[in-house]
mmCIF file of C-alpha atoms in Angstrom:
data_model
loop_
_atom_site.group_PDB
_atom_site.id
_atom_site.type_symbol
_atom_site.label_atom_id
_atom_site.label_comp_id
_atom_site.label_asym_id
_atom_site.label_seq_id
_atom_site.Cartn_x
_atom_site.Cartn_y
_atom_site.Cartn_z
ATOM 1 C CA MET B 1 -29.219 93.858 -103.332
ATOM 2 C CA VAL B 2 -33.016 93.480 -103.295
ATOM 3 C CA GLU B 3 -33.478 97.119 -102.325
ATOM 4 C CA ALA B 4 -31.203 98.228 -105.164
ATOM 5 C CA LEU B 5 -33.152 96.118 -107.654
ATOM 6 C CA LEU B 6 -36.420 97.530 -106.337
ATOM 7 C CA LEU B 7 -35.138 101.054 -106.902
ATOM 8 C CA VAL B 8 -34.205 100.077 -110.447
ATOM 9 C CA GLY B 9 -37.694 98.630 -110.939
ATOM 10 C CA VAL B 10 -39.346 101.777 -109.648
ATOM 11 C CA ALA B 11 -37.142 103.882 -111.931
ATOM 12 C CA VAL B 12 -38.057 101.767 -114.970
ATOM 13 C CA ALA B 13 -41.764 101.949 -114.037
ATOM 14 C CA ALA B 14 -41.428 105.739 -113.860
ATOM 15 C CA PHE B 15 -39.767 105.679 -117.300
ATOM 16 C CA VAL B 16 -42.745 103.737 -118.661
ATOM 17 C CA GLY B 17 -45.154 106.226 -117.077
ATOM 18 C CA TYR B 18 -43.161 109.072 -118.601
ATOM 19 C CA ASN B 19 -43.606 107.556 -122.053
ATOM 20 C CA ILE B 20 -47.297 106.867 -121.448
ATOM 21 C CA GLY B 21 -47.708 110.565 -120.721
ATOM 22 C CA GLY B 22 -45.998 111.312 -124.012
ATOM 23 C CA ALA B 23 -48.081 108.809 -125.960
ATOM 24 C CA THR B 24 -51.552 109.569 -124.581
ATOM 25 C CA THR B 25 -51.629 113.349 -124.132
ATOM 26 C CA GLY B 26 -51.703 113.865 -127.907
ATOM 27 C CA PRO B 27 -54.821 111.775 -128.577
ATOM 28 C CA ALA B 28 -56.599 113.347 -125.591
ATOM 29 C CA PHE B 29 -55.868 117.020 -126.147
ATOM 30 C CA GLY B 30 -54.521 117.223 -129.715
ATOM 31 C CA PRO B 31 -57.845 118.542 -131.085
ATOM 32 C CA ALA B 32 -58.070 121.239 -128.402
ATOM 33 C CA VAL B 33 -54.461 122.328 -128.949
ATOM 34 C CA GLY B 34 -54.836 122.164 -132.737
ATOM 35 C CA ALA B 35 -57.921 124.394 -132.538
ATOM 36 C CA ASN B 36 -55.990 126.910 -130.373
ATOM 37 C CA VAL B 37 -58.478 126.381 -127.550
ATOM 38 C CA LEU B 38 -55.829 125.139 -125.109
ATOM 39 C CA SER B 39 -52.092 125.612 -124.727
ATOM 40 C CA LYS B 40 -49.720 122.663 -124.534
ATOM 41 C CA ALA B 41 -49.006 123.453 -120.887
ATOM 42 C CA GLY B 42 -52.729 123.587 -120.124
ATOM 43 C CA ALA B 43 -53.217 120.256 -121.884
ATOM 44 C CA ALA B 44 -50.424 118.707 -119.835
ATOM 45 C CA GLY B 45 -51.903 119.989 -116.575
ATOM 46 C CA LEU B 46 -55.373 118.640 -117.296
ATOM 47 C CA MET B 47 -53.910 115.358 -118.523
ATOM 48 C CA SER B 48 -52.043 114.933 -115.240
ATOM 49 C CA VAL B 49 -55.117 115.525 -113.062
ATOM 50 C CA PHE B 50 -57.650 113.419 -114.933
ATOM 51 C CA PHE B 51 -55.227 110.584 -115.652
ATOM 52 C CA PHE B 52 -54.651 110.262 -111.907
ATOM 53 C CA ILE B 53 -58.401 110.194 -111.211
ATOM 54 C CA GLY B 54 -58.907 107.420 -113.766
ATOM 55 C CA ALA B 55 -55.900 105.474 -112.484
ATOM 56 C CA GLY B 56 -57.032 105.633 -108.884
ATOM 57 C CA THR B 57 -60.537 104.370 -109.645
ATOM 58 C CA LEU B 58 -61.188 101.949 -112.517
ATOM 59 C CA GLY B 59 -57.476 101.628 -113.294
ATOM 60 C CA GLN B 60 -56.956 99.275 -110.356
ATOM 61 C CA ARG B 61 -59.030 96.587 -112.086
ATOM 62 C CA VAL B 62 -56.802 96.610 -115.153
ATOM 63 C CA VAL B 63 -53.718 96.463 -112.915
ATOM 64 C CA THR B 64 -55.113 93.258 -111.421
ATOM 65 C CA THR B 65 -55.706 91.737 -114.872
ATOM 66 C CA LEU B 66 -52.176 92.396 -116.117
ATOM 67 C CA GLY B 67 -50.397 91.756 -112.828
ATOM 68 C CA GLU B 68 -52.243 88.680 -111.581
ATOM 69 C CA ASP B 69 -54.478 87.136 -114.251
ATOM 70 C CA LEU B 70 -52.565 87.229 -117.553
ATOM 71 C CA VAL B 71 -49.724 84.998 -116.332
ATOM 72 C CA THR B 72 -50.436 82.258 -113.797
ATOM 73 C CA GLY B 73 -47.080 81.031 -112.490
ATOM 74 C CA ALA B 74 -46.494 81.590 -108.779
ATOM 75 C CA ASN B 75 -42.989 83.018 -109.186
ATOM 76 C CA VAL B 76 -43.133 84.453 -112.687
ATOM 77 C CA PHE B 77 -43.079 88.096 -111.624
ATOM 78 C CA THR B 78 -39.850 88.621 -109.731
ATOM 79 C CA LEU B 79 -37.994 91.897 -109.451
ATOM 80 C CA GLU B 80 -35.746 90.809 -112.309
ATOM 81 C CA THR B 81 -38.518 89.754 -114.687
ATOM 82 C CA SER B 82 -40.623 92.807 -113.812
ATOM 83 C CA ILE B 83 -37.736 95.130 -114.626
ATOM 84 C CA ILE B 84 -37.145 93.417 -117.966
ATOM 85 C CA VAL B 85 -40.849 93.567 -118.876
ATOM 86 C CA LEU B 86 -41.038 97.249 -117.975
ATOM 87 C CA PHE B 87 -37.823 97.909 -119.895
ATOM 88 C CA PHE B 88 -39.344 96.550 -123.110
ATOM 89 C CA ILE B 89 -42.618 98.426 -122.556
ATOM 90 C CA GLY B 90 -40.848 101.718 -121.901
ATOM 91 C CA GLY B 91 -38.244 101.219 -124.607
ATOM 92 C CA ALA B 92 -40.807 100.420 -127.293
ATOM 93 C CA LEU B 93 -43.024 103.355 -126.301
ATOM 94 C CA PHE B 94 -40.008 105.658 -126.328
ATOM 95 C CA VAL B 95 -39.353 104.680 -129.949
ATOM 96 C CA GLY B 96 -42.897 105.752 -130.829
ATOM 97 C CA ASN B 97 -42.673 108.986 -128.843
ATOM 98 C CA PHE B 98 -39.318 109.841 -130.401
ATOM 99 C CA ALA B 99 -40.990 109.474 -133.802
ATOM 100 C CA GLY B 100 -43.808 111.721 -132.585
ATOM 101 C CA VAL B 101 -46.373 108.901 -132.897
ATOM 102 C CA PRO B 102 -48.748 107.952 -130.044
ATOM 103 C CA ALA B 103 -48.463 104.160 -129.985
ATOM 104 C CA SER B 104 -50.909 101.762 -128.332
ATOM 105 C CA THR B 105 -49.645 101.506 -124.762
ATOM 106 C CA SER B 106 -52.025 98.659 -123.896
ATOM 107 C CA MET B 107 -50.943 96.479 -126.808
ATOM 108 C CA THR B 108 -47.302 97.230 -126.035
ATOM 109 C CA ALA B 109 -47.669 96.271 -122.358
ATOM 110 C CA VAL B 110 -49.768 93.163 -122.939
ATOM 111 C CA GLY B 111 -47.290 92.082 -125.624
ATOM 112 C CA ALA B 112 -44.324 92.295 -123.246
ATOM 113 C CA ILE B 113 -46.136 90.405 -120.466
ATOM 114 C CA ALA B 114 -47.376 87.816 -122.968
ATOM 115 C CA GLY B 115 -43.786 87.364 -124.152
ATOM 116 C CA LEU B 116 -42.823 86.510 -120.573
ATOM 117 C CA GLY B 117 -45.771 84.129 -120.236
ATOM 118 C CA ILE B 118 -45.029 82.287 -123.485
ATOM 119 C CA ALA B 119 -41.347 81.926 -122.694
ATOM 120 C CA THR B 120 -42.126 80.473 -119.250
ATOM 121 C CA ASN B 121 -45.239 78.532 -120.311
ATOM 122 C CA THR B 122 -47.343 80.468 -117.785
ATOM 123 C CA LEU B 123 -49.516 82.555 -120.103
ATOM 124 C CA ASP B 124 -53.233 82.174 -119.350
ATOM 125 C CA TRP B 125 -54.479 81.745 -122.899
ATOM 126 C CA ALA B 126 -58.115 82.176 -121.819
ATOM 127 C CA VAL B 127 -57.396 85.647 -120.419
ATOM 128 C CA MET B 128 -55.201 86.483 -123.408
ATOM 129 C CA GLY B 129 -57.948 85.308 -125.737
ATOM 130 C CA GLU B 130 -60.539 87.454 -123.977
ATOM 131 C CA ILE B 131 -58.304 90.516 -124.292
ATOM 132 C CA ALA B 132 -57.559 89.753 -127.958
ATOM 133 C CA ILE B 133 -61.256 89.282 -128.766
ATOM 134 C CA TRP B 134 -62.086 92.664 -127.280
ATOM 135 C CA TRP B 135 -59.198 94.199 -129.229
ATOM 136 C CA LEU B 136 -61.003 92.997 -132.366
ATOM 137 C CA VAL B 137 -64.575 93.710 -131.264
ATOM 138 C CA ALA B 138 -64.054 97.160 -129.701
ATOM 139 C CA PRO B 139 -62.856 98.861 -132.925
ATOM 140 C CA ILE B 140 -65.822 97.322 -134.780
ATOM 141 C CA ILE B 141 -68.190 98.752 -132.176
ATOM 142 C CA GLY B 142 -66.464 102.116 -132.529
ATOM 143 C CA PHE B 143 -66.840 101.936 -136.319
ATOM 144 C CA TRP B 144 -70.565 101.182 -136.270
ATOM 145 C CA VAL B 145 -71.517 103.603 -133.505
ATOM 146 C CA SER B 146 -69.610 106.392 -135.252
ATOM 147 C CA GLY B 147 -71.115 105.327 -138.580
ATOM 148 C CA VAL B 148 -74.645 105.728 -137.233
ATOM 149 C CA VAL B 149 -73.731 109.112 -135.757
ATOM 150 C CA GLY B 150 -72.166 110.220 -139.035
ATOM 151 C CA ARG B 151 -75.158 109.162 -141.115
ATOM 152 C CA TYR B 152 -77.987 110.469 -138.943
ATOM 153 C CA PHE B 153 -76.780 112.907 -136.267
ATOM 154 C CA TYR B 154 -73.511 114.560 -137.340
ATOM 155 C CA SER B 155 -75.026 117.703 -138.845
ATOM 156 C CA THR B 156 -77.104 118.369 -135.725
ATOM 157 C CA ILE B 157 -74.084 117.863 -133.445
ATOM 158 C CA ASP B 158 -72.030 120.151 -135.672
ATOM 159 C CA ARG B 159 -74.553 122.960 -135.215
ATOM 160 C CA TRP B 160 -74.386 122.491 -131.448
ATOM 161 C CA VAL B 161 -70.636 122.464 -130.904
ATOM 162 C CA ALA B 162 -68.945 124.068 -133.914
ATOM 163 C CA ILE B 163 -66.347 126.629 -132.803
ATOM 164 C CA GLU B 164 -66.202 129.973 -134.549
ATOM 165 C CA SER B 165 -62.590 130.978 -133.949
ATOM 166 C CA THR B 166 -61.697 134.620 -133.431
ATOM 167 C CA ASP B 167 -58.342 136.357 -133.255
ATOM 168 C CA GLY B 168 -56.515 136.132 -129.966
ATOM 169 C CA ALA B 169 -56.547 133.713 -127.059
ATOM 170 C CA LEU B 170 -59.711 132.099 -125.728
ATOM 171 C CA PHE B 171 -58.622 132.980 -122.165
ATOM 172 C CA GLU B 172 -56.098 135.438 -120.739
ATOM 173 C CA LEU B 173 -54.669 135.956 -117.259
ATOM 174 C CA ASP B 174 -55.745 139.141 -115.498
ATOM 175 C CA ARG B 175 -52.743 140.143 -113.375
ATOM 176 C CA SER B 176 -54.235 143.366 -112.034
ATOM 177 C CA GLY B 177 -55.063 141.798 -108.669
ATOM 178 C CA THR B 178 -52.940 140.044 -106.082
ATOM 179 C CA ILE B 179 -53.734 136.637 -107.588
ATOM 180 C CA PRO B 180 -53.842 136.255 -111.400
ATOM 181 C CA ARG B 181 -57.220 135.015 -112.612
ATOM 182 C CA PRO B 182 -58.378 133.731 -115.998
ATOM 183 C CA VAL B 183 -60.651 136.017 -118.027
ATOM 184 C CA LEU B 184 -62.113 135.767 -121.520
ATOM 185 C CA GLY B 185 -59.951 136.934 -124.404
ATOM 186 C CA PRO B 186 -60.788 140.330 -125.952
ATOM 187 C CA ASN B 187 -62.522 138.784 -128.989
ATOM 188 C CA THR B 188 -63.964 135.629 -127.441
ATOM 189 C CA THR B 189 -67.619 135.080 -128.362
ATOM 190 C CA ARG B 190 -70.180 133.094 -126.351
ATOM 191 C CA ARG B 191 -70.347 130.412 -129.063
ATOM 192 C CA GLU B 192 -66.567 130.159 -129.190
ATOM 193 C CA LEU B 193 -66.457 129.861 -125.401
ATOM 194 C CA THR B 194 -69.098 127.102 -125.379
ATOM 195 C CA GLY B 195 -67.321 125.142 -128.091
ATOM 196 C CA GLY B 196 -63.999 125.545 -126.327
ATOM 197 C CA ILE B 197 -65.403 124.277 -123.044
ATOM 198 C CA VAL B 198 -66.890 121.258 -124.829
ATOM 199 C CA VAL B 199 -63.651 120.248 -126.533
ATOM 200 C CA ILE B 200 -61.654 120.704 -123.306
ATOM 201 C CA ALA B 201 -64.206 118.621 -121.381
ATOM 202 C CA ILE B 202 -63.912 115.861 -123.986
ATOM 203 C CA GLY B 203 -60.120 115.944 -123.602
ATOM 204 C CA CYS B 204 -60.537 115.522 -119.840
ATOM 205 C CA LEU B 205 -62.821 112.536 -120.456
ATOM 206 C CA MET B 206 -60.164 111.005 -122.694
ATOM 207 C CA ALA B 207 -57.473 111.635 -120.080
ATOM 208 C CA PHE B 208 -59.654 109.875 -117.495
ATOM 209 C CA SER B 209 -60.168 106.905 -119.833
ATOM 210 C CA SER B 210 -56.416 106.784 -120.438
ATOM 211 C CA GLY B 211 -55.813 106.574 -116.706
ATOM 212 C CA THR B 212 -58.296 103.723 -116.316
ATOM 213 C CA SER B 213 -56.585 101.633 -118.998
ATOM 214 C CA ASN B 214 -52.953 102.713 -119.103
ATOM 215 C CA ILE B 215 -51.776 102.983 -115.497
ATOM 216 C CA ALA B 216 -51.500 99.180 -115.443
ATOM 217 C CA ASN B 217 -48.964 99.305 -118.262
ATOM 218 C CA ALA B 218 -46.521 101.139 -116.013
ATOM 219 C CA ILE B 219 -47.021 99.471 -112.660
ATOM 220 C CA ALA B 220 -48.708 96.048 -113.013
ATOM 221 C CA PRO B 221 -45.478 93.955 -113.097
ATOM 222 C CA LEU B 222 -44.269 95.534 -109.833
ATOM 223 C CA VAL B 223 -47.660 95.519 -108.107
ATOM 224 C CA ALA B 224 -47.723 91.766 -108.778
ATOM 225 C CA LEU B 225 -44.921 91.531 -106.200
ATOM 226 C CA ASP B 226 -46.100 91.258 -102.599
ATOM 227 C CA SER B 227 -43.567 93.852 -101.486
ATOM 228 C CA VAL B 228 -45.031 96.690 -103.593
ATOM 229 C CA GLY B 229 -48.376 98.340 -102.819
ATOM 230 C CA MET B 230 -50.837 99.451 -105.480
ATOM 231 C CA THR B 231 -51.601 102.923 -104.094
ATOM 232 C CA PRO B 232 -47.968 104.147 -103.889
ATOM 233 C CA MET B 233 -47.331 102.823 -107.405
ATOM 234 C CA ILE B 234 -50.429 104.571 -108.779
ATOM 235 C CA LEU B 235 -49.111 107.824 -107.281
ATOM 236 C CA LEU B 236 -45.664 107.198 -108.769
ATOM 237 C CA GLY B 237 -47.011 106.195 -112.174
ATOM 238 C CA SER B 238 -49.356 109.180 -112.353
ATOM 239 C CA ALA B 239 -46.534 111.563 -111.417
ATOM 240 C CA ALA B 240 -44.354 110.086 -114.163
ATOM 241 C CA VAL B 241 -47.212 110.474 -116.651
ATOM 242 C CA ALA B 242 -47.443 114.128 -115.655
ATOM 243 C CA VAL B 243 -43.730 114.644 -116.375
ATOM 244 C CA GLY B 244 -44.160 113.022 -119.789
ATOM 245 C CA ALA B 245 -47.216 115.172 -120.512
ATOM 246 C CA PHE B 246 -45.254 118.368 -119.840
ATOM 247 C CA THR B 247 -42.208 117.323 -121.881
ATOM 248 C CA ILE B 248 -42.145 114.680 -124.608
ATOM 249 C CA ALA B 249 -45.908 114.929 -125.258
ATOM 250 C CA ARG B 250 -45.290 118.175 -127.143
ATOM 251 C CA ARG B 251 -44.243 116.080 -130.158
ATOM 252 C CA THR B 252 -47.401 113.954 -130.177
ATOM 253 C CA LEU B 253 -49.556 117.043 -129.589
ATOM 254 C CA ASP B 254 -48.110 118.503 -132.785
ATOM 255 C CA THR B 255 -48.732 115.262 -134.687
ATOM 256 C CA LEU B 256 -52.314 114.773 -133.480
ATOM 257 C CA GLY B 257 -53.240 118.434 -133.423
ATOM 258 C CA ASN B 258 -51.715 119.672 -136.658
ATOM 259 C CA ASP B 259 -49.822 117.196 -138.841
ATOM 260 C CA ILE B 260 -51.720 113.971 -139.398
ATOM 261 C CA THR B 261 -55.141 115.248 -140.362
ATOM 262 C CA ASP B 262 -57.423 118.199 -140.902
ATOM 263 C CA LEU B 263 -60.074 116.385 -138.885
ATOM 264 C CA PRO B 264 -62.895 118.845 -138.157
ATOM 265 C CA LEU B 265 -63.360 119.668 -134.498
ATOM 266 C CA THR B 266 -66.889 118.229 -134.442
ATOM 267 C CA ALA B 267 -65.594 114.939 -135.819
ATOM 268 C CA ALA B 268 -62.803 114.908 -133.225
ATOM 269 C CA ILE B 269 -65.366 115.365 -130.447
ATOM 270 C CA VAL B 270 -67.565 112.517 -131.727
ATOM 271 C CA VAL B 271 -64.571 110.191 -132.062
ATOM 272 C CA ALA B 272 -63.341 111.105 -128.584
ATOM 273 C CA VAL B 273 -66.700 110.465 -126.909
ATOM 274 C CA VAL B 274 -67.258 107.131 -128.670
ATOM 275 C CA SER B 275 -63.700 105.895 -128.103
ATOM 276 C CA SER B 276 -63.490 107.023 -124.477
ATOM 277 C CA GLY B 277 -66.839 105.423 -123.694
ATOM 278 C CA ILE B 278 -65.649 102.086 -125.046
ATOM 279 C CA VAL B 279 -62.298 102.267 -123.222
ATOM 280 C CA ILE B 280 -63.907 103.180 -119.887
ATOM 281 C CA SER B 281 -66.460 100.371 -120.255
ATOM 282 C CA LEU B 282 -63.729 97.806 -120.911
ATOM 283 C CA SER B 283 -61.593 99.125 -118.060
ATOM 284 C CA ALA B 284 -64.556 98.656 -115.710
ATOM 285 C CA VAL B 285 -64.345 94.895 -116.375
ATOM 286 C CA GLY B 286 -60.543 94.810 -116.285
ATOM 287 C CA ILE B 287 -59.817 94.697 -120.033
ATOM 288 C CA PRO B 288 -56.888 96.855 -121.271
ATOM 289 C CA ALA B 289 -58.020 98.600 -124.452
ATOM 290 C CA SER B 290 -56.216 100.393 -127.267
ATOM 291 C CA PHE B 291 -57.695 103.880 -127.494
ATOM 292 C CA VAL B 292 -55.685 104.741 -130.618
ATOM 293 C CA ILE B 293 -56.971 101.758 -132.627
ATOM 294 C CA ILE B 294 -60.577 102.318 -131.526
ATOM 295 C CA ALA B 295 -60.329 106.020 -132.370
ATOM 296 C CA THR B 296 -58.912 105.264 -135.821
ATOM 297 C CA MET B 297 -61.826 102.971 -136.650
ATOM 298 C CA SER B 298 -64.238 105.554 -135.249
ATOM 299 C CA ILE B 299 -62.861 108.132 -137.686
ATOM 300 C CA VAL B 300 -63.330 105.695 -140.569
ATOM 301 C CA GLY B 301 -66.847 104.837 -139.386
ATOM 302 C CA LEU B 302 -67.810 108.479 -139.015
ATOM 303 C CA GLY B 303 -66.639 109.235 -142.552
ATOM 304 C CA TRP B 304 -68.416 106.136 -143.875
ATOM 305 C CA GLY B 305 -71.646 107.205 -142.206
ATOM 306 C CA ARG B 306 -71.519 110.682 -143.721
ATOM 307 C CA ALA B 307 -70.574 109.389 -147.156
ATOM 308 C CA THR B 308 -73.485 106.923 -147.298
ATOM 309 C CA ARG B 309 -76.060 109.683 -146.823
ATOM 310 C CA THR B 310 -76.337 109.868 -150.621
ATOM 311 C CA VAL B 311 -77.989 106.411 -150.606
ATOM 312 C CA THR B 312 -81.060 105.210 -148.715
ATOM 313 C CA VAL B 313 -81.070 101.792 -147.060
ATOM 314 C CA ARG B 314 -83.594 100.568 -149.620
ATOM 315 C CA GLN B 315 -81.510 101.810 -152.559
ATOM 316 C CA GLY B 316 -78.427 100.164 -151.102
ATOM 317 C CA LEU B 317 -80.127 96.797 -150.573
ATOM 318 C CA LYS B 318 -81.542 96.797 -154.112
ATOM 319 C CA GLY B 319 -78.276 97.954 -155.638
ATOM 320 C CA GLU B 320 -79.987 100.906 -157.271
ATOM 321 C CA LYS B 321 -77.343 103.389 -156.179
ATOM 322 C CA GLU B 322 -73.730 102.919 -155.126
ATOM 323 C CA PRO B 323 -72.229 105.247 -152.490
ATOM 324 C CA THR B 324 -68.658 106.516 -152.555
ATOM 325 C CA VAL B 325 -67.427 105.492 -149.132
ATOM 326 C CA SER B 326 -64.693 107.853 -147.942
ATOM 327 C CA VAL B 327 -63.539 109.387 -144.681
ATOM 328 C CA GLY B 328 -63.010 112.481 -146.797
ATOM 329 C CA ALA B 329 -66.732 113.089 -146.317
ATOM 330 C CA LEU B 330 -65.787 114.575 -142.954
ATOM 331 C CA THR B 331 -64.375 117.630 -144.729
ATOM 332 C CA ALA B 332 -67.658 118.448 -146.460
ATOM 333 C CA ASP B 333 -69.336 121.549 -145.069
ATOM 334 C CA GLU B 334 -72.782 120.130 -145.762
ATOM 335 C CA MET B 335 -73.939 116.708 -146.916
ATOM 336 C CA PRO B 336 -77.224 116.277 -148.808
ATOM 337 C CA PRO B 337 -80.322 114.786 -147.169
ATOM 338 C CA ILE B 338 -80.371 110.990 -147.074
ATOM 339 C CA GLY B 339 -81.000 109.555 -150.529
ATOM 340 C CA GLU B 340 -80.115 112.748 -152.383
ATOM 341 C CA GLY B 341 -76.924 113.828 -154.113
ATOM 342 C CA ASP B 342 -74.370 111.588 -155.795
ATOM 343 C CA ALA B 343 -70.812 110.330 -155.440
ATOM 344 C CA SER B 344 -69.333 113.589 -156.718
ATOM 345 C CA ASP B 345 -70.612 115.305 -153.557
ATOM 346 C CA VAL B 346 -68.248 113.239 -151.402
ATOM 347 C CA PRO B 347 -64.731 114.695 -150.983
ATOM 348 C CA SER B 348 -61.672 112.496 -151.349
ATOM 349 C CA ALA B 349 -59.887 111.108 -148.318
ATOM 350 C CA ALA B 350 -56.809 112.967 -149.535
ATOM 351 C CA ASP B 351 -58.579 116.153 -148.447
ATOM 352 C CA LEU B 352 -58.553 114.912 -144.853
ATOM 353 C CA PHE B 353 -55.334 112.990 -144.196
ATOM 354 C CA ASN B 354 -51.699 113.891 -144.756
ATOM 355 C CA PRO B 355 -50.462 110.768 -146.608
ATOM 356 C CA SER B 356 -46.837 110.792 -145.400
ATOM 357 C CA THR B 357 -47.705 111.440 -141.760
ATOM 358 C CA SER B 358 -50.533 108.889 -141.851
ATOM 359 C CA ALA B 359 -48.150 106.251 -143.241
ATOM 360 C CA ARG B 360 -45.650 106.993 -140.463
ATOM 361 C CA VAL B 361 -48.369 106.655 -137.816
ATOM 362 C CA VAL B 362 -49.669 103.345 -139.206
ATOM 363 C CA LEU B 363 -46.126 101.963 -139.439
ATOM 364 C CA MET B 364 -45.197 102.878 -135.872
ATOM 365 C CA GLN B 365 -48.539 101.667 -134.507
ATOM 366 C CA ASN B 366 -47.512 98.183 -135.662
ATOM 367 C CA VAL B 367 -43.779 98.393 -134.993
ATOM 368 C CA VAL B 368 -43.986 99.484 -131.327
ATOM 369 C CA PRO B 369 -46.083 96.531 -129.993
ATOM 370 C CA ILE B 370 -44.034 94.103 -132.108
ATOM 371 C CA LEU B 371 -40.788 95.445 -130.635
ATOM 372 C CA SER B 372 -42.132 94.967 -127.121
ATOM 373 C CA THR B 373 -43.537 91.477 -127.689
ATOM 374 C CA VAL B 374 -40.702 89.974 -129.700
ATOM 375 C CA GLY B 375 -38.028 91.608 -127.561
ATOM 376 C CA ALA B 376 -39.503 90.234 -124.340
ATOM 377 C CA LEU B 377 -40.154 86.783 -125.810
ATOM 378 C CA VAL B 378 -36.637 86.359 -127.181
ATOM 379 C CA THR B 379 -34.996 87.707 -124.026
ATOM 380 C CA PHE B 380 -36.975 85.542 -121.617
ATOM 381 C CA ALA B 381 -36.649 82.455 -123.802
ATOM 382 C CA ALA B 382 -32.881 82.879 -123.720
ATOM 383 C CA LEU B 383 -32.746 83.655 -119.989
ATOM 384 C CA PHE B 384 -34.982 80.829 -118.852
ATOM 385 C CA ALA B 385 -33.731 78.169 -121.255
ATOM 386 C CA GLY B 386 -31.206 77.006 -118.715
ATOM 387 C CA ILE B 387 -33.090 78.019 -115.543
ATOM 388 C CA TRP B 388 -36.717 76.849 -115.769
#
């Protein structure tokens, strides 16, 4: 009976990993796919490799936080409770993936485990509070760092990494030899190649950061059991993520790469670097972080920084000139020097975001963690009412 339950638990953990692959491949490689620098299959392959590297290194610390520190009861994580927790994590993430929206896997997983802890009165509120504080602080850090970049450095970065797209593929396979090898496309320029390499490298960094933070969401409840080892579960979880990256992630790649926004490639690179840096830093100390929320605030901060270039700090403090603060500033080809220009130089946010798709993303970003948390809390409260 125990062996059968363990197989069920492993299967549910794999299902969670599958949905993590679907939810996180889009944010990592959506810009590269949207810019026609990388195919969906190429994105899935790179996601699989770098997620595994992140999971096998810093990811172990986050597994320990969710599996051992968040709930403190000696017998809270049993095979039965672990399966139920993983079921709500995977089920909620599947809802988001089915809608083509990359939900916050960390918030979804922490919510389900917290639901178990509250229902059994074993939740370590100090650990939960630390995680919650960082969930609030990290997006603020992302906003301000991106704001500074947008105000002072964006134009310089844009000149460095802007991709000048040409007709045809960036790379092609030369099949003239025994072993096919990648070669440059017929129209690929040196600048296009450099920009393409940069955006792919940033996607790999994001995949690594996803592995550091998200592997715990798939395996932590089972690793908390003495009978399950961390290394085999990391291998299993990473393999499941790879399957999700090659299959269901195609929907989120379309959403992040084409539908939600016309985010310029330079802006996507800045947001990716800032967000990944924050996520990796938090993972190093065992804090599960929401990349999607941090990235969203980074986009807003980057637009805010660019928009405020029309006002100097002195003018702003004295109230001599009011800026038009809009993420639409990211669509402007050129912004005036600091202190010059006026509000009419700042494009509207409607030029950047697709309103209907953005509304769907915001809705699902809130619905998915709520489904996981409330579902687990209600289920465990009912199950343990007559047992504990």
